[in-house]
């Protein structure tokens, strides 16, 4: 039995860290494990310009604990709206800090009201992204209320993604947090310009947990957890070694009060144990040796950024996830609160084997 693995330090290619005191509370969990993270722009108000992304970047660096200052780099994104101009894409690309533009269909999820109402309104901007080679990051769910919540991803592929890829064949697209067998098949068959992130919670859980003994708001996220066959397809993709699939936690903190609510927010906080949760999912299927490429190589390669050169070690060591974390005067309930995990990550200054 393997009791320890050392891998190149991973990156998180999809992360929500919020702002202000909430940002200060959650950022260290990510910065301790990951060298870089793609920072989602769905703040209130959303990060719609390069100037706003630069300011957010500075706020993130300002709250990084001193010990982690040189070890962590936030990679910024812009929030695409119907009004994003092609000139903004040029500014973003040349800023050196913006690595992608996020498409939220309006109304699809948390703080997506300012999102895109009709993708056709963005064609000129998408063309600029294709020209300047700035990736599009996609929340792939339709917002049509007639579509069943469990089918929103599949219908998005058919209605939006397939035509988009045909129109912009050289636009790099990250299909974020894929949750279905259909999405995995689409990405596998698509050109090398198309890749996908997979969360730890979608690898570990199926939709049954949402209703185990009652309604469980801490398992509610978007896209919603799917049935077991879809979870299995995600695991197969993650461990396949296919460079189109890589790590993106979608760790999305909301206060306990906003989760345990008659209209609870979507989002699961996983940053407290992100790489350990992925290690758990990979070990369950005997594929721990596949973790490094998924967590540390494929994303960097797709984003055309250098791979990291520091290391992290995962030790087989039991620890219990705390019941809650501090969250700017409120409580944050992490995934697997009060539950024992079998892996613990520590820094590894040099590779030990
Ligand atoms: O569960 C989710 N939470 N999905 C999203 O797309 C947004 C995120 C958030 O910002 O809370
Ligand atoms: Zn997200």
mmCIF file of C-alpha atoms and ligand atoms in Angstrom:
data_model
loop_
_atom_site.group_PDB
_atom_site.id
_atom_site.type_symbol
_atom_site.label_atom_id
_atom_site.label_comp_id
_atom_site.label_asym_id
_atom_site.label_seq_id
_atom_site.Cartn_x
_atom_site.Cartn_y
_atom_site.Cartn_z
ATOM 1 C CA UNK A 1 0.000 0.000 0.000
ATOM 2 C CA UNK A 2 1.326 3.442 -0.906
ATOM 3 C CA UNK A 3 1.625 5.590 2.231
ATOM 4 C CA UNK A 4 2.978 8.771 0.711
ATOM 5 C CA UNK A 5 3.096 10.406 -2.691
ATOM 6 C CA UNK A 6 5.001 13.485 -3.752
ATOM 7 C CA UNK A 7 3.756 15.372 -6.776
ATOM 8 C CA UNK A 8 4.507 18.655 -8.507
ATOM 9 C CA UNK A 9 2.491 21.341 -6.725
ATOM 10 C CA UNK A 10 -0.987 21.418 -8.275
ATOM 11 C CA UNK A 11 -3.026 24.359 -9.617
ATOM 12 C CA UNK A 12 -6.739 24.936 -9.127
ATOM 13 C CA UNK A 13 -8.230 25.867 -12.480
ATOM 14 C CA UNK A 14 -11.593 27.009 -11.080
ATOM 15 C CA UNK A 15 -11.987 28.716 -7.722
ATOM 16 C CA UNK A 16 -14.292 31.147 -5.912
ATOM 17 C CA UNK A 17 -12.579 33.143 -3.162
ATOM 18 C CA UNK A 18 -15.118 35.997 -2.802
ATOM 19 C CA UNK A 19 -13.892 39.376 -1.542
ATOM 20 C CA UNK A 20 -13.105 41.418 1.578
ATOM 21 C CA UNK A 21 -13.061 39.557 4.888
ATOM 22 C CA UNK A 22 -14.481 36.405 3.311
ATOM 23 C CA UNK A 23 -11.544 36.409 0.889
ATOM 24 C CA UNK A 24 -9.144 36.783 3.816
ATOM 25 C CA UNK A 25 -10.792 33.802 5.532
ATOM 26 C CA UNK A 26 -10.727 31.290 2.663
ATOM 27 C CA UNK A 27 -7.697 32.203 0.532
ATOM 28 C CA UNK A 28 -5.029 30.604 2.771
ATOM 29 C CA UNK A 29 -6.548 27.112 2.334
ATOM 30 C CA UNK A 30 -5.955 27.301 -1.402
ATOM 31 C CA UNK A 31 -2.617 29.109 -1.222
ATOM 32 C CA UNK A 32 -1.219 26.424 1.083
ATOM 33 C CA UNK A 33 -1.799 23.651 -1.455
ATOM 34 C CA UNK A 34 -1.877 25.221 -4.893
ATOM 35 C CA UNK A 35 0.671 27.306 -6.753
ATOM 36 C CA UNK A 36 -1.942 29.084 -8.863
ATOM 37 C CA UNK A 37 -5.690 29.317 -9.125
ATOM 38 C CA UNK A 38 -8.081 30.642 -11.746
ATOM 39 C CA UNK A 39 -10.166 33.143 -9.795
ATOM 40 C CA UNK A 40 -13.829 33.331 -10.731
ATOM 41 C CA UNK A 41 -15.183 36.839 -11.447
ATOM 42 C CA UNK A 42 -18.753 36.456 -10.103
ATOM 43 C CA UNK A 43 -18.442 39.113 -7.410
ATOM 44 C CA UNK A 44 -21.065 41.746 -6.684
ATOM 45 C CA UNK A 45 -20.572 43.726 -8.885
ATOM 46 C CA UNK A 46 -18.914 41.278 -11.315
ATOM 47 C CA UNK A 47 -15.345 41.708 -12.574
ATOM 48 C CA UNK A 48 -16.160 42.949 -16.073
ATOM 49 C CA UNK A 49 -13.068 44.975 -16.991
ATOM 50 C CA UNK A 50 -9.323 44.464 -16.928
ATOM 51 C CA UNK A 51 -9.060 47.385 -14.521
ATOM 52 C CA UNK A 52 -11.432 45.608 -12.133
ATOM 53 C CA UNK A 53 -9.470 42.375 -12.503
ATOM 54 C CA UNK A 54 -6.230 44.201 -11.692
ATOM 55 C CA UNK A 55 -7.823 45.729 -8.585
ATOM 56 C CA UNK A 56 -9.187 42.340 -7.471
ATOM 57 C CA UNK A 57 -5.756 40.785 -8.095
ATOM 58 C CA UNK A 58 -4.215 43.407 -5.811
ATOM 59 C CA UNK A 59 -6.835 42.750 -3.086
ATOM 60 C CA UNK A 60 -6.062 39.024 -3.245
ATOM 61 C CA UNK A 61 -2.310 39.579 -2.939
ATOM 62 C CA UNK A 62 -2.918 42.030 -0.082
ATOM 63 C CA UNK A 63 -4.642 39.426 2.112
ATOM 64 C CA UNK A 64 -2.227 36.576 1.380
ATOM 65 C CA UNK A 65 -0.439 35.631 4.602
ATOM 66 C CA UNK A 66 3.220 36.700 4.469
ATOM 67 C CA UNK A 67 4.471 33.112 4.456
ATOM 68 C CA UNK A 68 2.500 32.362 1.280
ATOM 69 C CA UNK A 69 3.199 35.618 -0.585
ATOM 70 C CA UNK A 70 5.701 34.283 -3.057
ATOM 71 C CA UNK A 71 4.192 30.791 -3.232
ATOM 72 C CA UNK A 72 0.793 31.587 -4.722
ATOM 73 C CA UNK A 73 -0.310 33.385 -7.871
ATOM 74 C CA UNK A 74 -3.916 34.312 -8.605
ATOM 75 C CA UNK A 75 -4.841 34.009 -12.289
ATOM 76 C CA UNK A 76 -7.614 36.425 -13.096
ATOM 77 C CA UNK A 77 -10.705 36.177 -15.287
ATOM 78 C CA UNK A 78 -13.196 38.610 -16.759
ATOM 79 C CA UNK A 79 -16.947 38.141 -16.517
ATOM 80 C CA UNK A 80 -18.455 38.142 -20.000
ATOM 81 C CA UNK A 81 -21.576 40.267 -20.509
ATOM 82 C CA UNK A 82 -23.693 41.167 -23.523
ATOM 83 C CA UNK A 83 -21.718 44.426 -23.584
ATOM 84 C CA UNK A 84 -18.114 43.240 -23.255
ATOM 85 C CA UNK A 85 -16.230 44.976 -26.047
ATOM 86 C CA UNK A 86 -13.539 43.422 -28.283
ATOM 87 C CA UNK A 87 -11.110 46.160 -27.125
ATOM 88 C CA UNK A 88 -11.483 44.875 -23.576
ATOM 89 C CA UNK A 89 -10.163 41.512 -24.755
ATOM 90 C CA UNK A 90 -7.003 43.131 -26.067
ATOM 91 C CA UNK A 91 -6.534 44.949 -22.752
ATOM 92 C CA UNK A 92 -7.092 41.709 -20.863
ATOM 93 C CA UNK A 93 -4.664 39.725 -22.988
ATOM 94 C CA UNK A 94 -1.910 42.317 -22.722
ATOM 95 C CA UNK A 95 -2.435 42.852 -18.965
ATOM 96 C CA UNK A 96 -0.434 39.727 -18.191
ATOM 97 C CA UNK A 97 -2.771 38.811 -15.325
ATOM 98 C CA UNK A 98 -6.020 37.843 -17.089
ATOM 99 C CA UNK A 99 -6.027 34.229 -18.291
ATOM 100 C CA UNK A 100 -9.601 33.781 -19.433
ATOM 101 C CA UNK A 101 -13.105 35.161 -19.839
ATOM 102 C CA UNK A 102 -15.998 33.489 -18.067
ATOM 103 C CA UNK A 103 -19.349 32.854 -19.706
ATOM 104 C CA UNK A 104 -22.227 32.654 -17.265
ATOM 105 C CA UNK A 105 -25.555 32.296 -19.021
ATOM 106 C CA UNK A 106 -27.684 34.983 -17.294
ATOM 107 C CA UNK A 107 -29.466 33.456 -14.326
ATOM 108 C CA UNK A 108 -27.594 30.129 -14.395
ATOM 109 C CA UNK A 109 -26.044 30.394 -10.930
ATOM 110 C CA UNK A 110 -24.781 32.620 -8.069
ATOM 111 C CA UNK A 111 -24.279 36.243 -9.209
ATOM 112 C CA UNK A 112 -24.938 35.464 -12.844
ATOM 113 C CA UNK A 113 -27.668 38.073 -13.387
ATOM 114 C CA UNK A 114 -25.281 40.243 -15.386
ATOM 115 C CA UNK A 115 -24.298 37.253 -17.532
ATOM 116 C CA UNK A 116 -24.932 36.625 -21.189
ATOM 117 C CA UNK A 117 -28.571 36.658 -22.323
ATOM 118 C CA UNK A 118 -27.822 35.531 -25.882
ATOM 119 C CA UNK A 119 -24.441 34.249 -27.017
ATOM 120 C CA UNK A 120 -24.954 35.859 -30.435
ATOM 121 C CA UNK A 121 -24.525 39.231 -28.744
ATOM 122 C CA UNK A 122 -20.939 38.238 -27.926
ATOM 123 C CA UNK A 123 -19.763 37.110 -31.358
ATOM 124 C CA UNK A 124 -17.465 40.072 -31.989
ATOM 125 C CA UNK A 125 -15.902 39.680 -28.556
ATOM 126 C CA UNK A 126 -15.521 35.920 -28.965
ATOM 127 C CA UNK A 127 -13.847 36.551 -32.298
ATOM 128 C CA UNK A 128 -11.371 38.848 -30.542
ATOM 129 C CA UNK A 129 -10.729 36.109 -27.982
ATOM 130 C CA UNK A 130 -10.089 33.627 -30.758
ATOM 131 C CA UNK A 131 -7.711 36.081 -32.472
ATOM 132 C CA UNK A 132 -5.832 36.960 -29.278
ATOM 133 C CA UNK A 133 -5.963 33.363 -28.014
ATOM 134 C CA UNK A 134 -7.644 34.179 -24.705
ATOM 135 C CA UNK A 135 -9.600 31.152 -23.423
ATOM 136 C CA UNK A 136 -13.345 31.131 -22.835
ATOM 137 C CA UNK A 137 -14.374 29.451 -19.569
ATOM 138 C CA UNK A 138 -17.913 28.166 -19.690
ATOM 139 C CA UNK A 139 -20.599 27.506 -17.125
ATOM 140 C CA UNK A 140 -22.324 24.985 -19.360
ATOM 141 C CA UNK A 141 -25.972 24.985 -18.403
ATOM 142 C CA UNK A 142 -28.990 26.394 -20.214
ATOM 143 C CA UNK A 143 -31.313 28.645 -18.256
ATOM 144 C CA UNK A 144 -34.501 27.712 -20.119
ATOM 145 C CA UNK A 145 -36.962 27.012 -17.268
ATOM 146 C CA UNK A 146 -38.628 24.316 -19.368
ATOM 147 C CA UNK A 147 -35.496 22.158 -19.178
ATOM 148 C CA UNK A 148 -35.193 19.683 -16.329
ATOM 149 C CA UNK A 149 -32.458 20.725 -13.894
ATOM 150 C CA UNK A 150 -30.603 17.432 -14.435
ATOM 151 C CA UNK A 151 -30.584 17.949 -18.227
ATOM 152 C CA UNK A 152 -29.330 21.526 -18.358
ATOM 153 C CA UNK A 153 -25.744 20.582 -19.159
ATOM 154 C CA UNK A 154 -26.627 18.147 -21.933
ATOM 155 C CA UNK A 155 -29.003 20.648 -23.559
ATOM 156 C CA UNK A 156 -26.323 23.366 -23.295
ATOM 157 C CA UNK A 157 -23.942 21.179 -25.293
ATOM 158 C CA UNK A 158 -26.484 20.707 -28.063
ATOM 159 C CA UNK A 159 -27.883 24.221 -28.178
ATOM 160 C CA UNK A 160 -24.867 26.406 -27.375
ATOM 161 C CA UNK A 161 -21.549 24.597 -27.316
ATOM 162 C CA UNK A 162 -21.714 22.634 -30.559
ATOM 163 C CA UNK A 163 -22.638 25.730 -32.638
ATOM 164 C CA UNK A 164 -20.060 27.828 -30.743
ATOM 165 C CA UNK A 165 -17.238 25.418 -31.491
ATOM 166 C CA UNK A 166 -18.262 25.330 -35.144
ATOM 167 C CA UNK A 167 -18.255 29.121 -35.389
ATOM 168 C CA UNK A 168 -14.994 29.624 -33.476
ATOM 169 C CA UNK A 169 -12.923 26.480 -34.097
ATOM 170 C CA UNK A 170 -9.705 28.063 -32.798
ATOM 171 C CA UNK A 171 -11.153 29.525 -29.617
ATOM 172 C CA UNK A 172 -9.741 27.685 -26.611
ATOM 173 C CA UNK A 173 -12.663 26.666 -24.396
ATOM 174 C CA UNK A 174 -12.647 25.200 -20.901
ATOM 175 C CA UNK A 175 -15.934 23.448 -20.217
ATOM 176 C CA UNK A 176 -15.954 24.079 -16.477
ATOM 177 C CA UNK A 177 -17.038 21.554 -13.834
ATOM 178 C CA UNK A 178 -18.400 18.918 -16.200
ATOM 179 C CA UNK A 179 -20.945 16.692 -14.482
ATOM 180 C CA UNK A 180 -22.284 14.293 -17.093
ATOM 181 C CA UNK A 181 -21.244 11.372 -19.270
ATOM 182 C CA UNK A 182 -22.476 13.492 -22.184
ATOM 183 C CA UNK A 183 -20.050 16.310 -21.388
ATOM 184 C CA UNK A 184 -17.149 13.884 -21.043
ATOM 185 C CA UNK A 185 -17.974 12.363 -24.446
ATOM 186 C CA UNK A 186 -18.282 15.798 -26.034
ATOM 187 C CA UNK A 187 -14.908 16.955 -24.717
ATOM 188 C CA UNK A 188 -13.139 13.732 -25.672
ATOM 189 C CA UNK A 189 -14.401 13.935 -29.237
ATOM 190 C CA UNK A 190 -13.827 17.665 -29.642
ATOM 191 C CA UNK A 191 -10.653 19.250 -31.044
ATOM 192 C CA UNK A 192 -7.579 19.950 -28.926
ATOM 193 C CA UNK A 193 -8.947 23.477 -28.342
ATOM 194 C CA UNK A 194 -11.565 22.061 -25.943
ATOM 195 C CA UNK A 195 -10.815 20.911 -22.389
ATOM 196 C CA UNK A 196 -12.718 20.482 -19.124
ATOM 197 C CA UNK A 197 -12.301 20.807 -15.384
ATOM 198 C CA UNK A 198 -13.725 18.313 -12.896
ATOM 199 C CA UNK A 199 -14.473 19.044 -9.232
ATOM 200 C CA UNK A 200 -13.638 16.738 -6.338
ATOM 201 C CA UNK A 201 -17.229 16.695 -5.163
ATOM 202 C CA UNK A 202 -18.549 15.551 -8.541
ATOM 203 C CA UNK A 203 -15.939 12.743 -8.483
ATOM 204 C CA UNK A 204 -16.920 11.645 -4.973
ATOM 205 C CA UNK A 205 -20.672 12.102 -4.787
ATOM 206 C CA UNK A 206 -23.836 11.367 -6.695
ATOM 207 C CA UNK A 207 -27.212 13.029 -6.320
ATOM 208 C CA UNK A 208 -28.474 10.567 -3.716
ATOM 209 C CA UNK A 209 -26.570 12.455 -0.994
ATOM 210 C CA UNK A 210 -28.830 15.450 -1.553
ATOM 211 C CA UNK A 211 -31.726 13.587 0.033
ATOM 212 C CA UNK A 212 -30.077 11.182 2.473
ATOM 213 C CA UNK A 213 -32.422 11.141 5.476
ATOM 214 C CA UNK A 214 -33.668 14.647 4.644
ATOM 215 C CA UNK A 215 -32.682 17.561 2.441
ATOM 216 C CA UNK A 216 -28.946 18.291 2.642
ATOM 217 C CA UNK A 217 -28.157 21.858 1.607
ATOM 218 C CA UNK A 218 -24.399 21.486 2.004
ATOM 219 C CA UNK A 219 -24.362 19.135 -0.983
ATOM 220 C CA UNK A 220 -26.189 21.616 -3.196
ATOM 221 C CA UNK A 221 -24.073 23.097 -5.968
ATOM 222 C CA UNK A 222 -24.481 24.021 -9.611
ATOM 223 C CA UNK A 223 -24.311 22.171 -11.840
ATOM 224 C CA UNK A 224 -26.220 19.904 -9.447
ATOM 225 C CA UNK A 225 -24.823 16.466 -8.572
ATOM 226 C CA UNK A 226 -25.932 13.835 -11.072
ATOM 227 C CA UNK A 227 -26.748 10.120 -10.997
ATOM 228 C CA UNK A 228 -24.088 7.447 -10.397
ATOM 229 C CA UNK A 229 -23.427 6.597 -14.053
ATOM 230 C CA UNK A 230 -22.368 10.207 -14.653
ATOM 231 C CA UNK A 231 -20.093 10.217 -11.616
ATOM 232 C CA UNK A 232 -18.424 7.086 -12.974
ATOM 233 C CA UNK A 233 -17.854 8.747 -16.345
ATOM 234 C CA UNK A 234 -16.175 11.699 -14.601
ATOM 235 C CA UNK A 235 -13.888 9.365 -12.642
ATOM 236 C CA UNK A 236 -12.950 7.505 -15.825
ATOM 237 C CA UNK A 237 -12.113 10.809 -17.525
ATOM 238 C CA UNK A 238 -10.087 12.110 -14.577
ATOM 239 C CA UNK A 239 -7.938 8.980 -14.289
ATOM 240 C CA UNK A 240 -7.661 8.392 -18.048
ATOM 241 C CA UNK A 241 -4.492 10.416 -18.525
ATOM 242 C CA UNK A 242 -6.273 12.374 -21.259
ATOM 243 C CA UNK A 243 -4.765 15.894 -21.099
ATOM 244 C CA UNK A 244 -8.166 17.463 -21.836
ATOM 245 C CA UNK A 245 -9.279 16.839 -18.252
ATOM 246 C CA UNK A 246 -7.851 18.655 -15.258
ATOM 247 C CA UNK A 247 -8.452 19.787 -11.709
ATOM 248 C CA UNK A 248 -10.804 22.664 -10.890
ATOM 249 C CA UNK A 249 -12.309 22.559 -7.409
ATOM 250 C CA UNK A 250 -15.124 25.089 -7.876
ATOM 251 C CA UNK A 251 -14.757 25.527 -4.127
ATOM 252 C CA UNK A 252 -17.583 28.009 -3.491
ATOM 253 C CA UNK A 253 -17.958 29.207 0.093
ATOM 254 C CA UNK A 254 -21.282 30.465 1.426
ATOM 255 C CA UNK A 255 -22.069 31.144 5.084
ATOM 256 C CA UNK A 256 -23.935 28.488 7.027
ATOM 257 C CA UNK A 257 -26.910 30.862 7.238
ATOM 258 C CA UNK A 258 -27.031 31.237 3.467
ATOM 259 C CA UNK A 259 -26.794 27.474 2.932
ATOM 260 C CA UNK A 260 -29.223 26.335 5.640
ATOM 261 C CA UNK A 261 -31.984 28.495 4.293
ATOM 262 C CA UNK A 262 -35.408 28.152 2.663
ATOM 263 C CA UNK A 263 -33.655 29.274 -0.520
ATOM 264 C CA UNK A 264 -30.135 28.002 0.067
ATOM 265 C CA UNK A 265 -27.197 29.163 -2.048
ATOM 266 C CA UNK A 266 -25.458 26.824 -4.491
ATOM 267 C CA UNK A 267 -21.847 25.995 -3.720
ATOM 268 C CA UNK A 268 -19.699 23.511 -1.814
ATOM 269 C CA UNK A 269 -16.605 24.596 0.092
ATOM 270 C CA UNK A 270 -13.768 22.142 -0.592
ATOM 271 C CA UNK A 271 -10.629 24.294 -0.415
ATOM 272 C CA UNK A 272 -9.856 23.158 3.152
ATOM 273 C CA UNK A 273 -8.954 19.677 1.849
ATOM 274 C CA UNK A 274 -8.947 20.036 -1.918
ATOM 275 C CA UNK A 275 -6.028 17.860 -2.949
ATOM 276 C CA UNK A 276 -6.863 15.319 -0.222
ATOM 277 C CA UNK A 277 -10.395 14.972 -1.625
ATOM 278 C CA UNK A 278 -9.049 14.350 -5.118
ATOM 279 C CA UNK A 279 -6.545 11.830 -3.707
ATOM 280 C CA UNK A 280 -9.442 10.040 -1.994
ATOM 281 C CA UNK A 281 -11.384 9.834 -5.256
ATOM 282 C CA UNK A 282 -8.364 8.584 -7.217
ATOM 283 C CA UNK A 283 -7.407 6.017 -4.565
ATOM 284 C CA UNK A 284 -10.937 4.604 -4.500
ATOM 285 C CA UNK A 285 -10.348 3.350 -8.036
ATOM 286 C CA UNK A 286 -6.683 2.429 -7.543
ATOM 287 C CA UNK A 287 -5.418 5.303 -9.671
ATOM 288 C CA UNK A 288 -3.357 7.447 -7.305
ATOM 289 C CA UNK A 289 -0.484 7.412 -9.784
ATOM 290 C CA UNK A 290 -2.716 9.333 -12.204
ATOM 291 C CA UNK A 291 -3.294 12.216 -9.798
ATOM 292 C CA UNK A 292 -0.188 14.245 -10.608
ATOM 293 C CA UNK A 293 -0.883 14.720 -14.319
ATOM 294 C CA UNK A 294 -4.538 15.597 -13.671
ATOM 295 C CA UNK A 295 -3.742 18.007 -10.835
ATOM 296 C CA UNK A 296 -0.431 19.501 -11.900
ATOM 297 C CA UNK A 297 0.283 19.056 -15.634
ATOM 298 C CA UNK A 298 -2.796 19.084 -17.874
ATOM 299 C CA UNK A 299 -4.209 22.441 -16.791
ATOM 300 C CA UNK A 300 -0.920 24.291 -17.079
ATOM 301 C CA UNK A 301 -0.345 22.785 -20.509
ATOM 302 C CA UNK A 302 -3.801 23.784 -21.762
ATOM 303 C CA UNK A 303 -3.446 27.333 -20.417
ATOM 304 C CA UNK A 304 0.032 27.471 -21.972
ATOM 305 C CA UNK A 305 1.658 28.298 -18.660
ATOM 306 C CA UNK A 306 4.789 26.662 -17.277
ATOM 307 C CA UNK A 307 4.353 23.643 -15.045
ATOM 308 C CA UNK A 308 5.220 24.338 -11.400
ATOM 309 C CA UNK A 309 8.600 23.405 -10.005
ATOM 310 C CA UNK A 310 7.814 22.967 -6.318
ATOM 311 C CA UNK A 311 6.287 19.876 -4.747
ATOM 312 C CA UNK A 312 3.609 18.787 -2.340
ATOM 313 C CA UNK A 313 3.456 15.512 -0.421
ATOM 314 C CA UNK A 314 0.321 13.597 0.453
ATOM 315 C CA UNK A 315 0.727 11.330 3.459
ATOM 316 C CA UNK A 316 -1.624 8.570 4.477
ATOM 317 C CA UNK A 317 -2.651 10.123 7.763
ATOM 318 C CA UNK A 318 -6.073 10.189 9.340
ATOM 319 C CA UNK A 319 -7.492 13.555 10.341
ATOM 320 C CA UNK A 320 -10.973 14.794 11.001
ATOM 321 C CA UNK A 321 -12.353 17.727 9.033
ATOM 322 C CA UNK A 322 -13.476 20.434 11.486
ATOM 323 C CA UNK A 323 -17.166 20.992 12.063
ATOM 324 C CA UNK A 324 -16.883 24.543 10.741
ATOM 325 C CA UNK A 325 -14.464 27.284 9.795
ATOM 326 C CA UNK A 326 -14.509 30.995 10.582
ATOM 327 C CA UNK A 327 -15.966 33.073 7.729
ATOM 328 C CA UNK A 328 -15.899 36.795 8.404
ATOM 329 C CA UNK A 329 -17.913 36.566 11.621
ATOM 330 C CA UNK A 330 -20.082 33.782 10.219
ATOM 331 C CA UNK A 331 -19.669 30.028 9.975
ATOM 332 C CA UNK A 332 -18.538 28.082 6.944
ATOM 333 C CA UNK A 333 -19.421 24.379 6.797
ATOM 334 C CA UNK A 334 -16.852 22.469 4.744
ATOM 335 C CA UNK A 335 -17.464 19.351 2.683
ATOM 336 C CA UNK A 336 -17.153 16.272 4.935
ATOM 337 C CA UNK A 337 -17.398 18.305 8.168
ATOM 338 C CA UNK A 338 -16.689 16.052 11.177
ATOM 339 C CA UNK A 339 -15.603 13.276 8.854
ATOM 340 C CA UNK A 340 -12.294 11.438 8.818
ATOM 341 C CA UNK A 341 -10.081 11.695 5.742
ATOM 342 C CA UNK A 342 -7.189 9.343 5.014
ATOM 343 C CA UNK A 343 -4.805 11.788 3.314
ATOM 344 C CA UNK A 344 -3.043 14.884 4.533
ATOM 345 C CA UNK A 345 -1.035 17.251 2.364
ATOM 346 C CA UNK A 346 2.238 18.830 3.489
ATOM 347 C CA UNK A 347 4.824 20.932 1.691
ATOM 348 C CA UNK A 348 7.680 19.042 0.122
ATOM 349 C CA UNK A 349 10.729 21.192 -0.521
ATOM 350 C CA UNK A 350 12.282 18.557 -2.757
ATOM 351 C CA UNK A 351 11.069 15.380 -4.381
ATOM 352 C CA UNK A 352 11.814 12.486 -2.031
ATOM 353 C CA UNK A 353 11.885 9.635 -4.540
HETATM 354 O O1 LIG B 1 -22.322 25.839 -6.929
HETATM 355 C C1 LIG B 1 -21.910 26.853 -7.460
HETATM 356 N N1 LIG B 1 -21.470 27.914 -6.731
HETATM 357 N N2 LIG B 1 -21.886 26.924 -8.781
HETATM 358 C C2 LIG B 1 -21.587 28.054 -9.418
HETATM 359 O O2 LIG B 1 -21.603 28.045 -10.619
HETATM 360 C C3 LIG B 1 -21.277 29.292 -8.674
HETATM 361 C C4 LIG B 1 -20.801 28.997 -7.338
HETATM 362 C C5 LIG B 1 -20.767 30.207 -6.426
HETATM 363 O O3 LIG B 1 -20.259 31.252 -6.815
HETATM 364 O O4 LIG B 1 -21.243 30.077 -5.288
HETATM 365 ZN ZN1 LIG B 2 -17.759 28.004 -10.114
#
